[in-house]
Coordinates of C-alpha atoms and ligand atoms in Angstrom, one line a residue:
Chain Z
M4 CA -23.7 -6.5 5.5
R5 CA -21.6 -9.3 7.0
S6 CA -19.1 -9.2 4.2
F7 CA -19.0 -5.4 4.5
L8 CA -18.1 -5.7 8.2
A9 CA -15.6 -8.4 7.5
K10 CA -13.8 -6.0 5.2
Y11 CA -14.2 -2.7 6.9
A12 CA -14.8 -3.3 10.6
T13 CA -11.3 -2.3 11.7
A14 CA -11.3 0.7 9.3
L15 CA -14.5 1.8 11.0
A16 CA -12.9 1.3 14.4
G17 CA -10.1 3.6 13.2
L18 CA -12.6 6.2 12.2
G19 CA -14.2 5.8 15.6
V20 CA -10.8 6.5 17.2
V21 CA -10.4 9.7 15.2
I22 CA -13.9 10.9 16.0
W23 CA -13.3 10.1 19.7
F24 CA -10.1 12.2 19.9
A25 CA -11.7 15.0 17.8
A26 CA -14.4 15.1 20.4
T27 CA -12.3 14.8 23.5
A28 CA -8.7 15.9 22.9
P29 CA -8.1 19.6 22.8
A30 CA -6.4 20.7 19.5
F31 CA -6.7 17.3 17.9
A32 CA -9.2 18.4 15.2
S33 CA -7.2 21.5 14.1
A34 CA -6.0 21.8 10.5
A35 CA -2.4 22.2 11.7
N36 CA -2.6 19.0 13.8
F37 CA -4.1 17.0 10.9
T38 CA -1.4 18.2 8.6
L39 CA 1.1 17.0 11.2
I40 CA -0.5 13.6 11.4
L41 CA -0.6 13.3 7.6
K42 CA 3.1 14.1 7.4
E43 CA 4.0 11.6 10.1
T44 CA 1.8 9.1 8.3
S45 CA 3.8 9.6 5.1
F46 CA 7.1 8.4 6.5
L47 CA 5.4 5.5 8.2
A48 CA 3.3 4.5 5.3
I49 CA 6.1 4.4 2.8
L50 CA 8.2 2.3 5.1
A51 CA 5.1 0.1 5.8
L52 CA 4.3 -0.3 2.1
G53 CA 7.8 -1.7 1.6
F54 CA 7.2 -4.2 4.4
A55 CA 3.9 -5.1 2.8
L56 CA 5.5 -5.9 -0.5
A57 CA 7.9 -8.4 1.1
L58 CA 5.0 -9.9 3.0
V59 CA 3.0 -10.3 -0.2
T60 CA 5.6 -12.9 -1.2
A61 CA 5.3 -14.3 2.4
E62 CA 8.7 -13.0 3.5
L63 CA 9.3 -10.9 6.6
D64 CA 11.7 -8.0 6.5
L65 CA 12.7 -7.0 10.0
S66 CA 15.5 -4.9 8.8
I67 CA 13.5 -2.0 7.4
A68 CA 14.1 0.5 10.3
E69 CA 17.8 -0.2 10.6
V70 CA 18.2 -0.1 6.8
A71 CA 16.4 3.2 6.7
S72 CA 18.6 4.6 9.4
L73 CA 21.7 3.5 7.6
A74 CA 20.4 5.0 4.3
A75 CA 19.6 8.3 6.1
V76 CA 23.1 8.4 7.6
V77 CA 24.7 7.9 4.2
C78 CA 22.4 10.4 2.5
G79 CA 22.9 12.9 5.3
F80 CA 26.6 12.5 5.3
L81 CA 26.8 13.4 1.6
V82 CA 24.5 16.4 2.0
H83 CA 26.4 17.5 5.1
S84 CA 29.7 17.2 3.2
G85 CA 28.5 19.4 0.4
Y86 CA 27.9 16.9 -2.3
P87 CA 25.0 17.6 -4.7
P88 CA 21.6 16.6 -3.3
A89 CA 20.9 14.4 -6.3
L90 CA 23.9 12.3 -5.5
A91 CA 22.9 12.1 -1.8
I92 CA 19.4 11.1 -2.7
A93 CA 20.6 8.4 -5.1
A94 CA 23.0 7.1 -2.5
G95 CA 20.2 6.9 0.1
L96 CA 18.0 5.0 -2.3
G97 CA 20.9 2.9 -3.4
V98 CA 21.8 1.9 0.2
G99 CA 18.2 0.8 0.7
A100 CA 18.1 -1.2 -2.5
A101 CA 21.5 -2.8 -1.8
C102 CA 20.4 -4.0 1.6
G103 CA 17.2 -5.3 0.0
L104 CA 19.3 -7.1 -2.6
A105 CA 21.4 -8.6 0.1
N106 CA 18.3 -9.8 2.0
G107 CA 17.0 -11.4 -1.2
F108 CA 20.3 -13.1 -1.8
A109 CA 20.4 -14.5 1.8
V110 CA 16.8 -15.7 1.5
T111 CA 16.7 -17.2 -2.0
V112 CA 20.3 -18.3 -2.5
L113 CA 21.6 -19.1 0.9
N114 CA 18.2 -20.3 2.0
V115 CA 18.2 -18.5 5.3
P116 CA 14.6 -17.9 6.5
S117 CA 13.8 -14.2 6.0
L118 CA 13.1 -13.8 9.7
I119 CA 16.7 -14.6 10.5
A120 CA 18.3 -13.1 7.4
T121 CA 16.7 -9.7 7.9
L122 CA 17.4 -9.8 11.6
G123 CA 21.0 -10.2 10.7
M124 CA 20.8 -7.4 8.2
A125 CA 19.2 -5.2 10.9
A126 CA 22.2 -5.7 13.1
I127 CA 24.7 -5.1 10.3
A128 CA 23.0 -2.0 9.1
K129 CA 22.9 -0.7 12.7
G130 CA 26.6 -1.3 13.1
L131 CA 27.5 0.3 9.9
G132 CA 25.3 3.4 10.8
F133 CA 27.2 3.8 14.0
M134 CA 30.5 3.2 12.3
L135 CA 29.9 6.0 9.8
T136 CA 28.7 8.5 12.3
Q137 CA 30.7 7.4 15.3
G138 CA 27.5 7.6 17.2
V139 CA 26.7 11.3 16.6
A140 CA 24.2 12.8 14.3
F141 CA 24.8 14.9 11.2
V142 CA 22.9 18.1 11.8
G143 CA 23.1 21.4 9.9
R144 CA 21.7 24.0 7.7
W145 CA 21.3 21.8 4.6
P146 CA 20.5 23.2 1.1
A147 CA 16.9 23.9 0.4
D148 CA 17.2 21.8 -2.8
F149 CA 17.4 18.8 -0.4
T150 CA 15.2 19.7 2.5
G151 CA 12.6 20.9 0.0
L152 CA 11.9 17.3 -0.8
A153 CA 10.1 16.9 2.4
R154 CA 9.1 20.5 3.3
G155 CA 6.8 22.8 1.5
N156 CA 3.7 22.2 -0.6
F157 CA 2.8 21.5 -4.2
L158 CA -0.7 22.5 -5.3
G159 CA -1.6 23.1 -1.7
V160 CA -0.7 19.5 -0.6
P161 CA 2.4 18.9 1.5
N162 CA 5.3 17.4 -0.6
L163 CA 5.6 14.5 1.7
L164 CA 2.1 13.5 0.9
W165 CA 2.8 13.6 -2.8
W166 CA 5.7 11.1 -2.3
L167 CA 3.3 8.9 -0.4
I168 CA 0.7 9.1 -3.1
L169 CA 3.4 8.2 -5.7
A170 CA 4.7 5.3 -3.6
S171 CA 1.1 4.0 -3.1
I172 CA 0.2 4.2 -6.7
F173 CA 3.3 2.4 -7.7
A174 CA 2.8 -0.4 -5.1
Y175 CA -0.9 -0.7 -5.9
A176 CA -0.5 -0.7 -9.7
L177 CA 2.4 -3.2 -9.4
V178 CA 0.5 -5.7 -7.3
K179 CA -2.9 -5.4 -8.8
W180 CA -2.4 -4.5 -12.5
T181 CA 0.7 -6.2 -13.7
R182 CA 1.8 -9.7 -14.4
T183 CA 4.8 -9.3 -12.1
G184 CA 2.3 -8.4 -9.4
A185 CA 0.2 -11.4 -10.0
H186 CA 3.4 -13.5 -9.7
L187 CA 4.3 -11.8 -6.4
V188 CA 0.9 -12.6 -5.0
A189 CA 0.9 -16.2 -6.3
T190 CA 4.4 -16.7 -4.8
G191 CA 3.1 -15.6 -1.4
E192 CA -0.1 -17.5 -1.6
A193 CA 1.2 -20.9 -2.8
E194 CA 4.9 -21.0 -3.5
E195 CA 5.2 -24.5 -4.6
A196 CA 2.1 -24.5 -6.8
S197 CA 3.3 -21.3 -8.4
R198 CA 6.8 -22.7 -9.0
L199 CA 5.3 -25.8 -10.7
A200 CA 3.2 -23.5 -12.8
G201 CA 6.3 -21.9 -14.1
I202 CA 6.5 -18.8 -12.0
P203 CA 10.1 -17.9 -11.0
T204 CA 9.2 -17.7 -7.3
K205 CA 12.8 -17.0 -6.1
R206 CA 13.2 -14.1 -8.4
M207 CA 9.8 -12.8 -7.2
K208 CA 11.1 -12.9 -3.6
R209 CA 14.3 -11.2 -4.5
L210 CA 12.3 -8.5 -6.3
A211 CA 10.0 -8.0 -3.3
L212 CA 12.8 -7.7 -0.8
L213 CA 14.7 -5.3 -3.2
L214 CA 11.6 -3.1 -3.3
T215 CA 11.2 -3.3 0.5
G216 CA 14.8 -2.0 0.8
L217 CA 14.2 0.7 -1.8
F218 CA 11.1 1.9 0.1
A219 CA 13.2 2.0 3.3
G220 CA 15.7 4.1 1.4
A221 CA 13.0 6.5 0.2
T222 CA 11.7 6.8 3.8
A223 CA 15.2 7.6 4.9
V224 CA 15.8 10.3 2.3
L225 CA 12.5 12.0 3.3
L226 CA 13.2 11.7 7.0
A227 CA 16.7 13.3 6.6
A228 CA 15.3 16.1 4.4
S229 CA 12.4 16.7 6.8
L230 CA 14.6 16.9 9.9
S231 CA 17.8 18.4 8.3
S232 CA 19.7 15.8 10.2
A233 CA 20.7 12.1 10.1
A234 CA 21.4 9.9 13.0
P235 CA 22.1 6.1 13.2
N236 CA 18.8 5.3 15.0
M237 CA 16.5 7.8 13.5
A238 CA 14.0 5.4 11.9
N239 CA 13.8 3.1 15.0
D240 CA 10.5 4.5 16.2
H241 CA 8.9 3.6 12.9
F242 CA 9.7 -0.1 13.1
L243 CA 6.8 -1.3 15.2
Y244 CA 4.5 1.2 13.7
A245 CA 5.2 0.0 10.2
I246 CA 4.6 -3.6 11.1
A247 CA 1.5 -2.7 13.0
A248 CA 0.2 -0.7 10.0
V249 CA 0.7 -3.7 7.6
L250 CA -0.9 -6.2 10.0
L251 CA -3.8 -4.0 10.9
G252 CA -4.1 -3.2 7.2
M253 CA -4.5 -6.9 6.5
T254 CA -7.7 -6.9 8.5
M255 CA -9.4 -4.6 6.0
F256 CA -10.1 -4.3 2.2
E257 CA -8.6 -7.7 1.4
P258 CA -8.7 -9.6 4.7
G259 CA -5.7 -11.9 5.2
R260 CA -3.6 -10.3 2.5
P261 CA -1.2 -7.4 2.8
N262 CA -2.7 -4.6 0.7
V263 CA -2.1 -1.0 -0.1
P264 CA -5.3 0.7 0.9
G265 CA -5.4 -1.2 4.2
T266 CA -1.9 -0.2 4.9
L267 CA -2.6 3.4 4.2
V268 CA -5.7 3.5 6.4
A269 CA -4.0 1.7 9.2
A270 CA -1.0 3.9 9.1
F271 CA -3.1 7.0 9.3
T272 CA -5.2 5.4 12.1
L273 CA -2.1 4.5 14.1
K274 CA -0.6 7.9 13.8
A275 CA -3.8 9.6 14.7
L276 CA -4.1 7.3 17.7
G277 CA -0.6 8.1 18.8
N278 CA -1.1 11.8 18.4
G279 CA -4.5 11.7 20.1
L280 CA -3.0 9.8 23.0
I281 CA -0.3 12.4 23.5
L282 CA -2.8 15.3 23.2
S283 CA -5.0 13.6 25.7
G284 CA -2.2 13.6 28.2
A285 CA -1.5 9.8 28.2
P286 CA 2.1 9.0 29.1
Y287 CA 4.4 8.2 26.1
Y288 CA 4.7 4.5 27.0
V289 CA 1.0 3.9 26.5
Q290 CA 1.6 4.2 22.8
D291 CA 3.9 1.2 22.8
I292 CA 1.5 -0.9 24.8
V293 CA -1.4 0.0 22.5
L294 CA 0.8 -0.8 19.5
G295 CA 1.7 -4.2 20.8
A296 CA -1.9 -5.0 21.5
I297 CA -2.9 -3.9 18.0
I298 CA -0.2 -6.1 16.4
V299 CA -1.3 -9.2 18.2
G300 CA -5.0 -8.3 17.9
S301 CA -4.7 -7.8 14.1
V302 CA -3.2 -11.1 13.5
A303 CA -5.6 -12.9 15.7
L304 CA -8.5 -11.2 13.9
S305 CA -7.2 -12.0 10.4
A306 CA -6.4 -15.6 11.3
G307 CA -9.6 -16.0 13.2
A308 CA -11.9 -14.4 10.6
L309 CA -10.3 -16.4 7.9
G310 CA -9.9 -19.6 9.9
R311 CA -7.3 -20.7 7.5
A312 CA -3.8 -21.9 7.8
A313 CA -2.5 -19.8 4.9
F314 CA -2.4 -16.6 6.8
V315 CA -0.5 -18.0 9.8
K316 CA 1.8 -19.9 7.5
R317 CA 2.7 -16.7 5.8
L318 CA 4.0 -15.3 9.1
S319 CA 5.5 -18.4 10.4
F320 CA 9.1 -19.3 10.7
R321 CA 10.2 -21.4 7.7
T322 CA 12.8 -21.7 5.0
A323 CA 12.4 -20.7 1.4
Q324 CA 11.7 -23.7 -0.9
Chain W
M27 CA 0.6 -44.1 -33.0
S28 CA 3.5 -41.8 -32.8
V29 CA 5.8 -41.7 -29.8
L30 CA 5.7 -38.3 -28.1
V31 CA 7.9 -39.0 -25.2
R32 CA 10.5 -41.7 -24.8
L33 CA 12.5 -42.6 -21.7
G34 CA 15.4 -44.9 -22.0
A35 CA 17.2 -46.5 -19.0
V36 CA 16.4 -43.5 -16.9
T37 CA 17.8 -43.5 -13.3
K38 CA 17.2 -41.2 -10.4
S39 CA 18.6 -41.4 -6.9
Y40 CA 17.9 -39.4 -3.8
G41 CA 21.2 -39.7 -1.9
A42 CA 21.5 -43.5 -1.2
V43 CA 17.9 -44.2 -2.3
E44 CA 17.7 -45.4 -5.9
A45 CA 14.1 -44.4 -6.8
L46 CA 14.4 -45.3 -10.5
R47 CA 16.9 -48.0 -11.6
G48 CA 16.7 -47.8 -15.4
V49 CA 13.2 -47.3 -16.7
D50 CA 12.2 -47.5 -20.3
L51 CA 8.9 -45.9 -21.2
E52 CA 7.2 -44.7 -24.3
I53 CA 4.2 -42.4 -24.2
R54 CA 2.3 -42.5 -27.5
A55 CA 0.0 -39.8 -28.8
G56 CA -3.5 -40.4 -27.7
D57 CA -2.7 -42.8 -24.9
V58 CA -4.2 -42.7 -21.5
L59 CA -1.3 -44.3 -19.8
A60 CA -1.8 -45.5 -16.3
L61 CA 1.3 -45.6 -14.1
C62 CA 0.8 -48.0 -11.3
G63 CA 2.8 -49.7 -8.6
D64 CA 3.1 -49.9 -4.8
N65 CA 4.1 -47.1 -2.5
G66 CA 7.7 -46.1 -3.1
A67 CA 7.8 -47.9 -6.5
G68 CA 9.0 -44.6 -8.2
K69 CA 5.9 -43.3 -9.8
S70 CA 6.1 -39.8 -8.5
S71 CA 9.8 -39.7 -9.2
L72 CA 9.1 -40.6 -12.8
V73 CA 6.4 -37.9 -13.0
K74 CA 8.8 -35.3 -11.5
I75 CA 11.3 -36.0 -14.2
L76 CA 8.7 -35.7 -17.0
S77 CA 7.4 -32.5 -15.4
G78 CA 10.7 -30.8 -15.0
A79 CA 10.5 -30.7 -11.2
H80 CA 13.7 -32.9 -11.0
A81 CA 16.3 -33.7 -13.6
H82 CA 17.1 -37.3 -14.3
D83 CA 20.5 -38.7 -13.3
G84 CA 21.2 -41.1 -16.1
G85 CA 19.5 -42.4 -19.3
V86 CA 17.8 -40.6 -22.1
F87 CA 14.7 -38.5 -22.2
E88 CA 13.4 -37.6 -25.6
I89 CA 10.5 -35.6 -26.9
E90 CA 9.6 -36.5 -30.5
G91 CA 13.0 -37.9 -31.0
K92 CA 15.0 -35.0 -29.5
A93 CA 16.9 -35.4 -26.3
V94 CA 15.8 -32.9 -23.6
R95 CA 16.8 -32.1 -20.1
F96 CA 14.4 -30.0 -18.1
A97 CA 15.8 -27.5 -15.7
S98 CA 12.5 -26.3 -14.4
P99 CA 8.7 -26.9 -14.7
Q100 CA 8.6 -24.0 -17.1
D101 CA 10.8 -26.0 -19.5
A102 CA 8.3 -28.9 -19.5
L103 CA 5.3 -26.6 -19.9
T104 CA 6.8 -24.9 -22.9
R105 CA 7.5 -28.3 -24.4
G106 CA 3.9 -29.3 -24.0
I107 CA 4.0 -31.3 -20.8
A108 CA 1.7 -30.1 -18.0
T109 CA 1.6 -31.9 -14.7
I110 CA -1.1 -31.7 -12.1
Y111 CA 0.0 -32.6 -8.6
Q112 CA -2.9 -33.5 -6.3
E113 CA -1.8 -31.4 -3.3
L114 CA -0.2 -28.6 -5.3
A115 CA -2.5 -28.4 -8.2
V116 CA -4.0 -25.0 -7.3
A117 CA -3.4 -22.0 -5.1
P118 CA -6.4 -22.2 -2.8
R119 CA -6.9 -18.6 -2.0
L120 CA -6.6 -17.4 -5.6
S121 CA -9.6 -17.2 -7.8
V122 CA -10.6 -19.7 -10.5
A123 CA -9.4 -17.3 -13.2
E124 CA -6.2 -16.6 -11.4
N125 CA -5.5 -20.3 -11.1
V126 CA -6.3 -21.2 -14.7
F127 CA -3.9 -18.4 -15.8
L128 CA -1.4 -19.0 -13.1
G129 CA 2.1 -18.3 -14.5
S130 CA 0.7 -17.4 -18.0
E131 CA -1.6 -14.4 -17.3
L132 CA -3.1 -12.5 -20.2
V133 CA -2.2 -8.9 -20.6
R134 CA -3.4 -6.0 -22.7
T135 CA -1.3 -3.0 -23.8
P136 CA -3.5 0.1 -23.6
L137 CA -0.4 2.3 -24.3
P138 CA 2.9 1.4 -25.8
F139 CA 5.2 -0.2 -23.2
V140 CA 2.3 -0.4 -20.7
S141 CA 1.0 -3.9 -20.2
L142 CA -1.7 -4.6 -17.7
L143 CA -3.5 -7.7 -16.6
D144 CA -6.5 -8.4 -18.8
K145 CA -8.7 -9.6 -15.9
K146 CA -12.0 -9.6 -17.8
R147 CA -10.6 -11.7 -20.6
M148 CA -9.1 -14.1 -18.1
R149 CA -12.4 -14.5 -16.3
D150 CA -14.3 -15.2 -19.6
E151 CA -11.7 -17.6 -21.0
A152 CA -11.2 -19.5 -17.7
L153 CA -14.9 -20.3 -17.8
G154 CA -14.6 -21.2 -21.4
Y155 CA -11.8 -23.8 -20.7
L156 CA -14.0 -25.2 -17.9
K157 CA -17.0 -25.5 -20.2
R158 CA -14.8 -27.4 -22.7
L159 CA -14.3 -29.9 -19.8
G160 CA -18.0 -30.0 -19.1
V161 CA -17.8 -28.0 -15.9
D162 CA -19.9 -25.0 -15.4
L163 CA -18.6 -22.9 -12.5
G164 CA -20.5 -19.7 -13.3
D165 CA -18.3 -17.3 -11.4
A166 CA -14.5 -17.2 -12.1
T167 CA -13.8 -14.8 -9.3
R168 CA -14.6 -17.4 -6.6
P169 CA -11.5 -18.6 -4.6
V170 CA -10.7 -22.1 -5.5
E171 CA -10.8 -23.2 -1.8
R172 CA -14.5 -22.9 -2.0
L173 CA -14.8 -25.5 -4.7
S174 CA -15.2 -29.3 -4.4
G175 CA -12.1 -31.5 -4.8
G176 CA -13.3 -32.6 -8.3
Q177 CA -13.9 -29.0 -9.4
R178 CA -10.4 -28.1 -8.2
Q179 CA -9.0 -30.8 -10.4
A180 CA -11.0 -29.3 -13.2
V181 CA -9.5 -25.9 -12.6
A182 CA -6.0 -27.5 -12.7
I183 CA -6.8 -29.3 -15.9
A184 CA -8.2 -26.1 -17.4
R185 CA -4.7 -24.6 -16.8
A186 CA -3.2 -27.5 -18.8
L187 CA -5.6 -26.6 -21.6
R188 CA -4.6 -23.0 -21.3
W189 CA -1.0 -24.1 -21.9
D190 CA -2.3 -26.2 -24.8
A191 CA -0.4 -29.1 -23.3
R192 CA -0.1 -32.2 -25.5
V193 CA 0.7 -34.4 -22.5
V194 CA -1.2 -34.0 -19.3
I195 CA 0.2 -35.8 -16.3
M196 CA -1.9 -36.4 -13.2
D197 CA -0.4 -37.8 -10.0
E198 CA -3.2 -39.5 -8.0
P199 CA -6.0 -37.1 -9.0
T200 CA -8.7 -39.1 -7.3
A201 CA -6.9 -40.1 -4.2
A202 CA -8.9 -37.8 -1.8
L203 CA -12.2 -37.8 -3.7
G204 CA -15.5 -39.4 -3.1
V205 CA -17.5 -41.4 -5.6
A206 CA -19.2 -38.5 -7.5
E207 CA -16.1 -36.4 -7.5
T208 CA -14.0 -39.3 -8.8
K209 CA -16.5 -39.8 -11.6
L210 CA -16.2 -36.1 -12.5
V211 CA -12.4 -36.4 -12.7
L212 CA -12.6 -39.5 -14.8
D213 CA -15.0 -37.6 -17.2
L214 CA -12.4 -34.8 -17.4
I215 CA -9.8 -37.4 -18.4
R216 CA -12.1 -38.7 -21.1
R217 CA -12.6 -35.2 -22.4
L218 CA -8.9 -34.6 -22.6
K219 CA -8.6 -37.8 -24.6
D220 CA -11.5 -36.8 -26.9
E221 CA -9.6 -33.5 -27.5
G222 CA -6.7 -35.6 -28.8
R223 CA -4.5 -35.0 -25.8
T224 CA -2.3 -37.6 -24.2
V225 CA -2.8 -38.4 -20.5
V226 CA -0.5 -40.0 -17.9
L227 CA -2.5 -41.1 -14.9
V228 CA -0.8 -42.2 -11.7
S229 CA -3.3 -44.1 -9.6
H230 CA -3.7 -46.7 -6.9
N231 CA -7.3 -47.2 -7.8
M232 CA -7.6 -50.1 -10.2
A233 CA -11.2 -49.4 -11.0
D234 CA -10.2 -45.9 -12.2
V235 CA -7.5 -47.4 -14.4
V236 CA -9.8 -50.0 -15.9
A237 CA -12.4 -47.2 -16.5
V238 CA -10.2 -44.7 -18.4
A239 CA -6.8 -46.0 -19.3
T240 CA -5.8 -47.5 -22.6
R241 CA -2.4 -48.7 -21.5
V242 CA -0.8 -49.6 -18.1
A243 CA 2.8 -49.5 -17.0
I244 CA 3.6 -51.0 -13.6
L245 CA 6.7 -50.0 -11.6
K246 CA 8.2 -52.1 -8.9
A247 CA 11.2 -51.0 -6.8
G248 CA 12.3 -48.5 -9.4
R249 CA 11.9 -50.8 -12.4
K250 CA 9.2 -51.2 -15.0
T251 CA 7.9 -54.7 -14.9
V252 CA 4.7 -54.6 -16.9
D253 CA 3.7 -52.5 -19.9
R254 CA 0.6 -53.5 -21.8
P255 CA -2.9 -52.5 -23.1
V256 CA -5.6 -52.3 -20.5
A257 CA -8.1 -54.0 -22.7
G258 CA -9.1 -57.4 -21.4
L259 CA -7.9 -56.6 -17.8
D260 CA -10.1 -56.2 -14.8
A261 CA -9.3 -54.5 -11.5
A262 CA -8.4 -57.7 -9.7
A263 CA -6.0 -58.8 -12.4
L264 CA -4.3 -55.4 -12.3
A265 CA -4.0 -55.6 -8.5
Q266 CA -2.5 -59.0 -8.8
M267 CA 0.1 -57.7 -11.3
I268 CA 1.1 -54.9 -9.0
V269 CA 1.7 -57.3 -6.1
T270 CA 3.6 -59.9 -8.1
G271 CA 5.3 -57.5 -10.5
R272 CA 4.5 -59.8 -13.3
E273 CA 1.8 -60.2 -15.9
A274 CA -0.8 -62.6 -14.7
A275 CA -0.5 -66.0 -16.3
Ligands
LIG10 N1 12.8 -36.1 -2.1 C1 13.1 -37.3 -1.8 N2 14.2 -37.5 -0.9 C2 14.6 -38.8 -0.6 N3 13.9 -39.9 -1.0 C3 12.9 -39.8 -1.8 C4 12.4 -38.5 -2.2 N4 11.3 -38.6 -3.0 C5 11.1 -40.0 -3.1 N5 12.0 -40.7 -2.4 C6 12.1 -42.1 -2.3 O1 12.2 -42.6 -3.6 C7 11.4 -43.8 -3.7 C8 10.4 -43.7 -4.7 O2 9.4 -42.7 -4.3 P1 8.2 -42.1 -5.2 O3 7.6 -41.0 -4.5 O4 8.6 -42.0 -6.6 O5 7.2 -43.4 -5.1 P2 5.7 -43.5 -5.5 O6 5.6 -44.7 -6.4 O7 5.2 -42.2 -6.0 O8 5.0 -43.9 -4.2 P3 3.5 -43.5 -3.6 O9 2.6 -44.5 -4.2 O10 3.6 -43.7 -2.2 O11 3.2 -42.1 -4.0 C9 10.9 -44.1 -2.3 O12 11.7 -45.0 -1.6 C10 10.9 -42.7 -1.6 O13 11.1 -42.9 -0.2
LIG11 MG1 3.7 -40.8 -5.4

């Protein structure tokens, strides 16, 4: 029982939140509202899964939102200018991956701590986004080939959710079932011991940061397709949410470790919470305050429950070996 | 006995600090070679060269007569040299099986081009390696941080068996251990020797050296000053040699 609670207490709390809003907030429990929450969860969770992959190797990527915005702008620009959707999609993913690659280079070759390297990347991506758009958004009637990525259903399930399912399976299978995944985890758990055991820890960090960028790119393409627009700050609102989802996710399933099921449950819980707060008539700023409390509370809970240095070290400011 | 590893006039500096000033050393098959010397004598520096953690600056480094230069710990492992660092021997939050197979995980290929971790086989085989060392842990899914210090060393040594290392190097494996745990680690070293493996043991504990080592090399200020069989020595005589840097009269 104790170990069950240690693993699922926060997930149960999330369930409690959902039940509470279902009982108190008008329209919360409707099918339409749930679909809305699930769609919102999809963007957030894909971005968060990317953040989680970097964190698995004990690196922070604070550039995810700005990179996603930049990728959305590039993708949106190409669609807007009439280029084939496939090219625009590839460009969006490519921008994300390129930024991730650059982050990996800064962290493992230039030995800049990821906290700083990705903060720098965030500023650069933001600047580039505004440069490309001159501060305005690309909006228009975009081809259905492109917007269909994020709109519509397949087998009765929203397309967005399918993308999330795919991203989740990929991340889960990679981390849990493959040798590369074992090396990613080992790098994050004990970098020096792993290196001495022959694991190419720097390459693992580069791979993780590359994937983080790629996931940010995927989020960007879906956001642009869903909104039929692209603006240089469009992913900003997802930044704190994504970090909160990963950290809250670390309190469940595999306490103390970034994990896929935890991130998914946490992302849904956070979106349900945000949605429920709005439907209950709470002012918009309450969301931010609650989110901040959840971020700090999650880390306190994980670190406290584990009582170990490893977790805190994972999040602390340090240089790559 | 055949010479597995030979160092000739090996030097290593860290900036202005000359940690090794021309060390000759032969490691022969079947030896349990104790590497002794005061703090800062250069023991760990020597170990790092042997293990591929650092490259040597000058001199020769040969394995079975062939010159080598390791660029990474991986190089040393593939040449049959496994090193167990006291602090960094294991990843504490990973399981026993994950630690034994750290860096050399087993996979199975259920479909062409699909290779997945073979967790079950790793669990079973990890326990098998530990049994060979005379340690019964029962559950290979336990995180290593819940094991005793001696058991952790056993897990690290099991990894060396997994690599089928011919030379197992241990840098102060008993430094933080109590009496019973120290005995366990010494038993592990004897098992390695009985399996026909060669052991290099860095130690400040003369009783340990006398108990398990066949040969002792003493370093002083980056030079080797003593290299002789352990037979006929006691702890006090060894300690004396470390202080004076000479063989006792
Ligand atoms: N990474 C490093 N950078 C600078 N100097 C170093 C480094 N590693 C070791 N040294 C220096 O090299 C010399 C030899 O150190 P080494 O660690 O090899 O000694 P040791 O015999 O293992 O000592 P101990 O018994 O204390 O472990 C010392 O003067 C030490 O300060
Ligand atoms: Mg030392």
